[in-house]
GROMACS .gro file of C-alpha atoms in nm:
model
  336
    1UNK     CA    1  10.746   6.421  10.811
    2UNK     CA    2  11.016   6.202  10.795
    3UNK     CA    3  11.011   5.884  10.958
    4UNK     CA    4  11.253   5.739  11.222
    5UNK     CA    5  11.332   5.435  11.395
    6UNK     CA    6  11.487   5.445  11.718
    7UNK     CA    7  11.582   5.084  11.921
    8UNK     CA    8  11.407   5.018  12.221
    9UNK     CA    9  11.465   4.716  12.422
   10UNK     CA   10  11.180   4.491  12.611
   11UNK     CA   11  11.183   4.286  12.850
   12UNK     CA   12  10.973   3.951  12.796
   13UNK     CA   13  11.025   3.646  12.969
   14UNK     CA   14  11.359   3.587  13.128
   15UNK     CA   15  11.569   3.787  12.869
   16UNK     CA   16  11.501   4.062  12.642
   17UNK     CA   17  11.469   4.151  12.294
   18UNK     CA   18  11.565   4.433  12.096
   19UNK     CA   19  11.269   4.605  11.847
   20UNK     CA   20  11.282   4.953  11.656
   21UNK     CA   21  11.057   5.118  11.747
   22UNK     CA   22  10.877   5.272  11.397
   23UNK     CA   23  10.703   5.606  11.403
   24UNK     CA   24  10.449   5.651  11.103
   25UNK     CA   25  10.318   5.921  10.907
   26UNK     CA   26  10.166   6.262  11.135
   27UNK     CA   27   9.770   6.126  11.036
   28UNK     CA   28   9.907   5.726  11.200
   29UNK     CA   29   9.831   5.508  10.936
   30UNK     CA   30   9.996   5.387  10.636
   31UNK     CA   31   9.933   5.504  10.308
   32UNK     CA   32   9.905   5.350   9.948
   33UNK     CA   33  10.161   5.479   9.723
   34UNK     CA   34  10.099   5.583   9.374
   35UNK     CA   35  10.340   5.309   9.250
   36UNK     CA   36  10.295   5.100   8.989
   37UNK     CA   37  10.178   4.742   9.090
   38UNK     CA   38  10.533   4.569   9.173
   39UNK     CA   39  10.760   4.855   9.114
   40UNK     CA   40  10.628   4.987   9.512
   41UNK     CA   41  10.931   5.031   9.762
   42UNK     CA   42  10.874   4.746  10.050
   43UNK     CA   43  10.769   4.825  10.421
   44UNK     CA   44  11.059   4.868  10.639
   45UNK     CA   45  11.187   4.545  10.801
   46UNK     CA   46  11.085   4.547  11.203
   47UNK     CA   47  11.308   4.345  11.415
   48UNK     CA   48  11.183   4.119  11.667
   49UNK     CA   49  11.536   3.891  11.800
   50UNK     CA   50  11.852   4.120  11.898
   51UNK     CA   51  12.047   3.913  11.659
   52UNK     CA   52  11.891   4.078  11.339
   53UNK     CA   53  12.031   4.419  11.258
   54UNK     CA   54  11.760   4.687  11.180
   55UNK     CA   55  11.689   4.800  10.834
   56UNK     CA   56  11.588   5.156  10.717
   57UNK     CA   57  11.239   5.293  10.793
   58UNK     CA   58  10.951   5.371  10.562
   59UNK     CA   59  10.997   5.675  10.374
   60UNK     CA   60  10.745   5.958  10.374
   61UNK     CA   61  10.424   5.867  10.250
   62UNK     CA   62  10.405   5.523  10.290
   63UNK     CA   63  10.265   5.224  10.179
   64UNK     CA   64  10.338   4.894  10.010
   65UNK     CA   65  10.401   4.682   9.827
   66UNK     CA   66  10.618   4.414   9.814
   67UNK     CA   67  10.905   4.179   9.810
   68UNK     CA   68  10.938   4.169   9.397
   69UNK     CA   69  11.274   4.294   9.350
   70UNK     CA   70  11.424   4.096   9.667
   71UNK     CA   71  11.730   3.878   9.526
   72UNK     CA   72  11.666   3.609   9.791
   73UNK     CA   73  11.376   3.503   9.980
   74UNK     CA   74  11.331   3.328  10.319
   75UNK     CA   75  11.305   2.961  10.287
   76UNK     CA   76  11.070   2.952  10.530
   77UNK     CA   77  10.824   3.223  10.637
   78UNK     CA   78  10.459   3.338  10.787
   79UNK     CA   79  10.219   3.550  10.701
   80UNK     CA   80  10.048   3.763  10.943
   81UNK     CA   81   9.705   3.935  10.777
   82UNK     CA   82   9.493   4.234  10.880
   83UNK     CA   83   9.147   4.412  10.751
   84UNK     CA   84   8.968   4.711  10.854
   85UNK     CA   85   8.608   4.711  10.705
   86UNK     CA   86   8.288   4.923  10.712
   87UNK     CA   87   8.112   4.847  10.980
   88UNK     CA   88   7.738   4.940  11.012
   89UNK     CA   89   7.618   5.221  11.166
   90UNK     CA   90   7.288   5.061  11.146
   91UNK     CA   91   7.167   4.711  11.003
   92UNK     CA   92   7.121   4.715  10.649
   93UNK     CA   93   7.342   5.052  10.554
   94UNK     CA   94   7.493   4.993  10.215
   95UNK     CA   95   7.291   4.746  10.088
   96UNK     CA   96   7.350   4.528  10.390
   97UNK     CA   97   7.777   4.499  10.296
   98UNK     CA   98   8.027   4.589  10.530
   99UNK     CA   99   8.299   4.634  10.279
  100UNK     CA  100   8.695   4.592  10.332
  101UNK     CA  101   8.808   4.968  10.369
  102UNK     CA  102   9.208   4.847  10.443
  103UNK     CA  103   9.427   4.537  10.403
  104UNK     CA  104   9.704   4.530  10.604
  105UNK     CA  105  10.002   4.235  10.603
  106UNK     CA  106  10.346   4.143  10.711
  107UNK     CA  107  10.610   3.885  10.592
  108UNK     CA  108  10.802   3.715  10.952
  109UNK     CA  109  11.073   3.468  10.901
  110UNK     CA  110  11.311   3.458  11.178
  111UNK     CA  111  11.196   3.680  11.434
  112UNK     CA  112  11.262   3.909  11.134
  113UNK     CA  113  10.962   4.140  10.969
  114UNK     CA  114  11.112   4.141  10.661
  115UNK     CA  115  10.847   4.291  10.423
  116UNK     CA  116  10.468   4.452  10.431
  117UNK     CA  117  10.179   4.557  10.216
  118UNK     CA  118   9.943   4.821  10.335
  119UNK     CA  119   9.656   5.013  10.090
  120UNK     CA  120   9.306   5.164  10.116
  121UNK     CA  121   9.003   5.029   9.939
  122UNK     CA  122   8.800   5.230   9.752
  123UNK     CA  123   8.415   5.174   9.802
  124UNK     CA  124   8.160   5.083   9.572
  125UNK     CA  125   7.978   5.370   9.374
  126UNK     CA  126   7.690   5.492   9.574
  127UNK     CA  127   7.835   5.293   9.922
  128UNK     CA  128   7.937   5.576  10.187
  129UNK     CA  129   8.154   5.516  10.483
  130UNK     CA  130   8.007   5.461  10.779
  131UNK     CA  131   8.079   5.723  11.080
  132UNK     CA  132   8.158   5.429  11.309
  133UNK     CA  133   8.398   5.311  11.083
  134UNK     CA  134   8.541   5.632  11.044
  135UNK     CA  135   8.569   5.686  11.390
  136UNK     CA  136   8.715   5.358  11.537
  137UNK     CA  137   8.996   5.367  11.233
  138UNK     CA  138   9.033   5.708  11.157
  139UNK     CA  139   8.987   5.622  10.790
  140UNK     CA  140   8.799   5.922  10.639
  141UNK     CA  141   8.674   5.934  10.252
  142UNK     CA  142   8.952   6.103  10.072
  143UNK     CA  143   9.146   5.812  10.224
  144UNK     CA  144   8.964   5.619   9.988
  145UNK     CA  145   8.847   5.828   9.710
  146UNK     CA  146   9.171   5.755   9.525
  147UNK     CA  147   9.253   5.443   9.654
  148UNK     CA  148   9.230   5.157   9.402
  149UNK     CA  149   8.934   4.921   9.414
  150UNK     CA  150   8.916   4.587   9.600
  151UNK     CA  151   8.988   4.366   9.292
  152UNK     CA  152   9.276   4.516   9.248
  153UNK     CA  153   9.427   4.518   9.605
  154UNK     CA  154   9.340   4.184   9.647
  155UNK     CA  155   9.524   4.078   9.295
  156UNK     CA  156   9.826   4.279   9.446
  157UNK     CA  157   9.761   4.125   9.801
  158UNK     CA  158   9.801   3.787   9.636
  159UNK     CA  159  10.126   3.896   9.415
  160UNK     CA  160  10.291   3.998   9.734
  161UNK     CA  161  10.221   3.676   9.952
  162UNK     CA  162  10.290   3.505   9.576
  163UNK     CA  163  10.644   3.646   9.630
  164UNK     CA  164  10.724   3.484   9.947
  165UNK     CA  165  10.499   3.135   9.942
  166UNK     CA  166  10.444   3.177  10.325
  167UNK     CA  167  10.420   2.875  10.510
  168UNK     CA  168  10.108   2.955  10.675
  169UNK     CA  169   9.875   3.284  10.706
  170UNK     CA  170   9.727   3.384  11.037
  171UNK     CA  171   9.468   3.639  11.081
  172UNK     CA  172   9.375   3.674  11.465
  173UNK     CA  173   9.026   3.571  11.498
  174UNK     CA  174   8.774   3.402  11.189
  175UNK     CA  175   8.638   3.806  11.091
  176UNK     CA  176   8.846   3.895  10.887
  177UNK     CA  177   8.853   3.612  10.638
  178UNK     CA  178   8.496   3.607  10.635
  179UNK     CA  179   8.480   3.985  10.546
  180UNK     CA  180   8.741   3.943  10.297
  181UNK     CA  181   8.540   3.647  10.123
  182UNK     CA  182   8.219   3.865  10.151
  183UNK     CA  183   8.356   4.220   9.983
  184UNK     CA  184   8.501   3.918   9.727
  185UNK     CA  185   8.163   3.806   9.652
  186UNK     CA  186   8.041   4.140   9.630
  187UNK     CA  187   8.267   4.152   9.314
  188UNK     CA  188   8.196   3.841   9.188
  189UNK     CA  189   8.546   3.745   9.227
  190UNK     CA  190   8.581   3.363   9.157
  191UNK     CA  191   8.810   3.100   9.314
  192UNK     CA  192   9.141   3.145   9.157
  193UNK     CA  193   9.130   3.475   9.343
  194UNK     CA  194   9.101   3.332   9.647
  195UNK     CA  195   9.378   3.131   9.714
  196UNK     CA  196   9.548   3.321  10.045
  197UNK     CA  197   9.223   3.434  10.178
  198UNK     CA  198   9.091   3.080  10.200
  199UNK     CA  199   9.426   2.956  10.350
  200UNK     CA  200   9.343   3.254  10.649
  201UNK     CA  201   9.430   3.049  10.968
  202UNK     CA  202   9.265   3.131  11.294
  203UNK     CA  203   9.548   3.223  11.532
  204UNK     CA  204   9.346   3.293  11.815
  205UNK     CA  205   9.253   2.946  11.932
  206UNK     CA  206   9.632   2.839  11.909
  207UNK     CA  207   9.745   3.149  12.073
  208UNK     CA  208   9.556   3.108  12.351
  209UNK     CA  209   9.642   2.765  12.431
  210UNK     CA  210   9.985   2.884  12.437
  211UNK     CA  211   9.929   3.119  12.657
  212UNK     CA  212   9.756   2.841  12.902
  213UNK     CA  213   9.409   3.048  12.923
  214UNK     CA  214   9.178   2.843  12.727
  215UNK     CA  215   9.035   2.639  12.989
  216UNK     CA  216   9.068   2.923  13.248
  217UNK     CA  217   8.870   3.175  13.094
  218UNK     CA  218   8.604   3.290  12.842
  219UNK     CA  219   8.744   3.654  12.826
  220UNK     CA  220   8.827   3.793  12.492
  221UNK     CA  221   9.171   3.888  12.469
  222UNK     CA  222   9.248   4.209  12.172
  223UNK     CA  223   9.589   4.233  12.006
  224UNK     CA  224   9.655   4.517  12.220
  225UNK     CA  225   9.617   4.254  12.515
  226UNK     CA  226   9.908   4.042  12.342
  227UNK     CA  227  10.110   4.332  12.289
  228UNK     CA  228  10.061   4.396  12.691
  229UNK     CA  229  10.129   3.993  12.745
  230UNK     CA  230  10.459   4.057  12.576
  231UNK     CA  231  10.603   4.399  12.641
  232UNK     CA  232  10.534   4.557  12.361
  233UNK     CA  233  10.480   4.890  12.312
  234UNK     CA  234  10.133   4.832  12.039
  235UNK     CA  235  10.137   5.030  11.760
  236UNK     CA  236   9.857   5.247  11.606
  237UNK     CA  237   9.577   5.074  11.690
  238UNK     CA  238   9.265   4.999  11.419
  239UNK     CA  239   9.522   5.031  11.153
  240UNK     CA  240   9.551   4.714  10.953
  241UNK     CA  241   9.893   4.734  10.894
  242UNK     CA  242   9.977   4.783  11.232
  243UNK     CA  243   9.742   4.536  11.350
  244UNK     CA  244   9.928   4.277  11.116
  245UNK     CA  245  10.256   4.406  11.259
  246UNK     CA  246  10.112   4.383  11.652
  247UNK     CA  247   9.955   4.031  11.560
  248UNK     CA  248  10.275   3.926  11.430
  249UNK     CA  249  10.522   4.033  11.688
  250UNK     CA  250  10.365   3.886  11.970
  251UNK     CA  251  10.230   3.536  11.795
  252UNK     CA  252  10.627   3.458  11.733
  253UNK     CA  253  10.698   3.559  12.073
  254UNK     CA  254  10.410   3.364  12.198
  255UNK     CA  255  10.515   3.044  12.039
  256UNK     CA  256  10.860   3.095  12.191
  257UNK     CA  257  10.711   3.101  12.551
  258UNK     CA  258  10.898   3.440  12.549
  259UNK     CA  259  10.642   3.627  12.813
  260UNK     CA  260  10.639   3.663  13.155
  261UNK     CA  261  10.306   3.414  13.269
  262UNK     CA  262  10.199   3.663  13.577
  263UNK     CA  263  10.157   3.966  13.283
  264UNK     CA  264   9.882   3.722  13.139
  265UNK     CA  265   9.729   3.688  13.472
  266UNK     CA  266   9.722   4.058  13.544
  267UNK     CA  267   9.577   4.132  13.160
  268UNK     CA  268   9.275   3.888  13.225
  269UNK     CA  269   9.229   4.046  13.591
  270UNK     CA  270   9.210   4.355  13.386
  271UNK     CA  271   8.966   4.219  13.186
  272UNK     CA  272   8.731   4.089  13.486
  273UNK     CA  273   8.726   4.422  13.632
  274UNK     CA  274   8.568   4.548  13.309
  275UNK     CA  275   8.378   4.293  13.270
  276UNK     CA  276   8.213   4.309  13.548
  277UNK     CA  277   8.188   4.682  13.537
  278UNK     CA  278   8.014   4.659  13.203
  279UNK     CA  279   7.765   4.421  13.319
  280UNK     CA  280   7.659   4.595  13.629
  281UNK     CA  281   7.649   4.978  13.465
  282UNK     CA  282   7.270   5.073  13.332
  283UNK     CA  283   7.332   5.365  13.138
  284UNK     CA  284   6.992   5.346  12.961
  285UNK     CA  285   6.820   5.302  13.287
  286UNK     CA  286   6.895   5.653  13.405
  287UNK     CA  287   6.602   5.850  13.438
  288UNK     CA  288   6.537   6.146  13.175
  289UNK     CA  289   6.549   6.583  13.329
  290UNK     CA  290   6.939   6.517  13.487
  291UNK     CA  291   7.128   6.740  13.393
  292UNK     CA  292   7.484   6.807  13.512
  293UNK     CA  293   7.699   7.078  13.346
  294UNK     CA  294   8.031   7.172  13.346
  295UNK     CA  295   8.034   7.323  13.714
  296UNK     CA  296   7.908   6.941  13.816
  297UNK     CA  297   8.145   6.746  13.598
  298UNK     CA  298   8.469   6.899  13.701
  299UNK     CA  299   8.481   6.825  14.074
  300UNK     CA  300   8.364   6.479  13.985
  301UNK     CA  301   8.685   6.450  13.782
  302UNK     CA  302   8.890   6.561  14.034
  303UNK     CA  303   8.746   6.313  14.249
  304UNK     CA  304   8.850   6.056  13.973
  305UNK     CA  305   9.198   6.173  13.927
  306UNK     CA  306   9.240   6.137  14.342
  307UNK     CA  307   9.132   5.811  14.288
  308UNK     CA  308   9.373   5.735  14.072
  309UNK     CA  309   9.642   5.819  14.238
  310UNK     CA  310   9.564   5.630  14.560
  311UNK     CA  311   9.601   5.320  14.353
  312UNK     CA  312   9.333   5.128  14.538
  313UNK     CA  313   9.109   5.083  14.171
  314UNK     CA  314   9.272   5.047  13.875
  315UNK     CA  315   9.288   5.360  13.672
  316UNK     CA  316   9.148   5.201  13.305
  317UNK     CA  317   8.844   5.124  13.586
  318UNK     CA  318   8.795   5.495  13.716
  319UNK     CA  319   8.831   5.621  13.364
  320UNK     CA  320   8.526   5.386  13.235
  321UNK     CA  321   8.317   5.555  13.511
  322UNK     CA  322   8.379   5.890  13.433
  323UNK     CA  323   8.336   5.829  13.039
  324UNK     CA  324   8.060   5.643  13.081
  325UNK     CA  325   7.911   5.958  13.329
  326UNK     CA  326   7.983   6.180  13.003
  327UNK     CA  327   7.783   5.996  12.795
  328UNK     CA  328   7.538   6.015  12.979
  329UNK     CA  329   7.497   6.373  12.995
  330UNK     CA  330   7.531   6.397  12.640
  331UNK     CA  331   7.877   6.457  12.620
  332UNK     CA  332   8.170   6.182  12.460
  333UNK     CA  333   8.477   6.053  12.647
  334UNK     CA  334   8.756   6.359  12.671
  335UNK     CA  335   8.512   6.678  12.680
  336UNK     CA  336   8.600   6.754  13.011
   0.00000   0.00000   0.00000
């Protein structure tokens, strides 16, 4: 499937900014070419200011590396860093490591993406991927049966950032540095190998200080919160690519105060209302022999979807209820 980019314009802040908007591959995530390390054709540039003129999209199949055959570089640039990684599906599974399954990263300099590296991991012998994993990122084991092995993404990882010197390199959040430096001591990969993992900033901290919510509230705010903070339309979700390229995107826009302040009040309001919701719901607590089919379910939906479109509760609210009433008779969120 060939890919396309098609400009869409957002409004942020008092003026607006002009971004392609990039359609991936049919499965939604990037894949690692069968290049040769630093021959690979570089990730399509995204643009972020109207003033930069948008570049060609990634072709078919995706994937990669780099910035080596650039003729000039940026003299000044950031790094914007993603992982996915194999998260338990109970304590101890694997010998107790949550491996790096995907490293995902993108090259800004002037409100301009202008390069990205994106490739699978393949596992350990004898370490299986983990169904949560699978499900939250879609990732499934062929993804990673031929994908090259963690030394050597992170030896191309660090011959891509190598290319551009970036200034500074932000992952969102402390996790994925830490999971990067544990799957590298799983390796035994020494120091010298280290050198952009261990600069990994924390841009969560400074983003939301920026955003004037760090004294107002302990809430947790995702990327795809950002993305909603700043107009943008988030990408694939769970893809570390993606993620990078969300992360990205919205931290420049974020340090240019280019947001409207009332969208970050309604995203944390959003984020009461679940909160709260969360905290009072006792799923466990329902008693065993209740059983609801199909015939029970369906007007209950319909009640939801009238709901909805009286406006009163917010819809992402209603929908919690009714997927959380699913689960509880057995079922998982979209059966009915």
């Amino acid at each position: 499937m060939q890919n396309t980019t098609k400009p869409t314009e957002l409004s942020v802040g008092s003026g607006s900014i002009n971004a392609p908007a990039k359609t991936v591959s049919e499965s939604g995530r990037r894949r690692r070419s069968s290049c040769k390390k630093g021959t690979g054709k570089a990730v399509c540039a995204d643009t972020i200011g109207s003033d930069i003129q948008k570049k060609p999209s990634v072709p078919d199949g995706t994937a990669v590396i780099s910035g080596t055959k650039r003729k000039s570089f940026p003299a000044k640039c950031t790094a914007y860093i993603d992982t996915e990684f194999n998260a338990f599906d109970y304590y101890g599974q694997n010998g107790g490591h949550q491996e790096i399954l995907q490293v995902g990263a993108v090259i800004i300099s002037n409100l301009e993406v202008i390069d990205g590296f994106s490739s699978f991991c393949r596992l350990r012998p004898g370490h299986v991927l983990s169904k949560r994993a699978e499900k939250l990122t879609g990732i499934s084991a062929k993804d990673l049966k031929t994908a090259p092995s963690f030394p050597e993404v992170l030896e191309e990882l660090n011959s891509f950032f190598a290319g551009y010197s970036p200034v500074s390199v932000f992952a969102y959040g402390n996790e994925d540095r830490l999971q990067l430096l544990n799957t590298a001591a799983l390796y035994g990969i020494k120091k010298d190998g280290l050198k952009y993992i261990n600069r990994i900033e924390d841009n969560m901290k400074q983003l939301r200080a920026l955003l004037r919510i760090k004294k107002r509230s302990n809430l947790s705010l995702s990327v795809g919160d950002l993305c909603d903070i700043c107009g943008i339309k988030a990408s694939h979700m769970h893809d570390a690519y993606n993620d990078a390229l969300n992360l990205g995107k919205c931290s420049e826009l974020i340090r240019r105060s280019a947001f409207e302040p009332e969208q970050v009040d309604r995203v944390l309001e959003k984020k009461v209302w679940m909160s709260n919701y969360r905290m009072a719901r006792r799923i466990k607590e329902c008693r065993d022999g209740v059983i609801l089919d199909d015939s029970d379910l369906k007007p209950m939906k319909a009640l939801i979807d009238n709901l909805k479109e009286d406006g009163y509760y917010p819809d992402y609210l209603l929908q919690a209820i009714f997927d959380d009433l699913l689960m509880i008779t057995g079922r998982t969120p979209g059966d009915i």
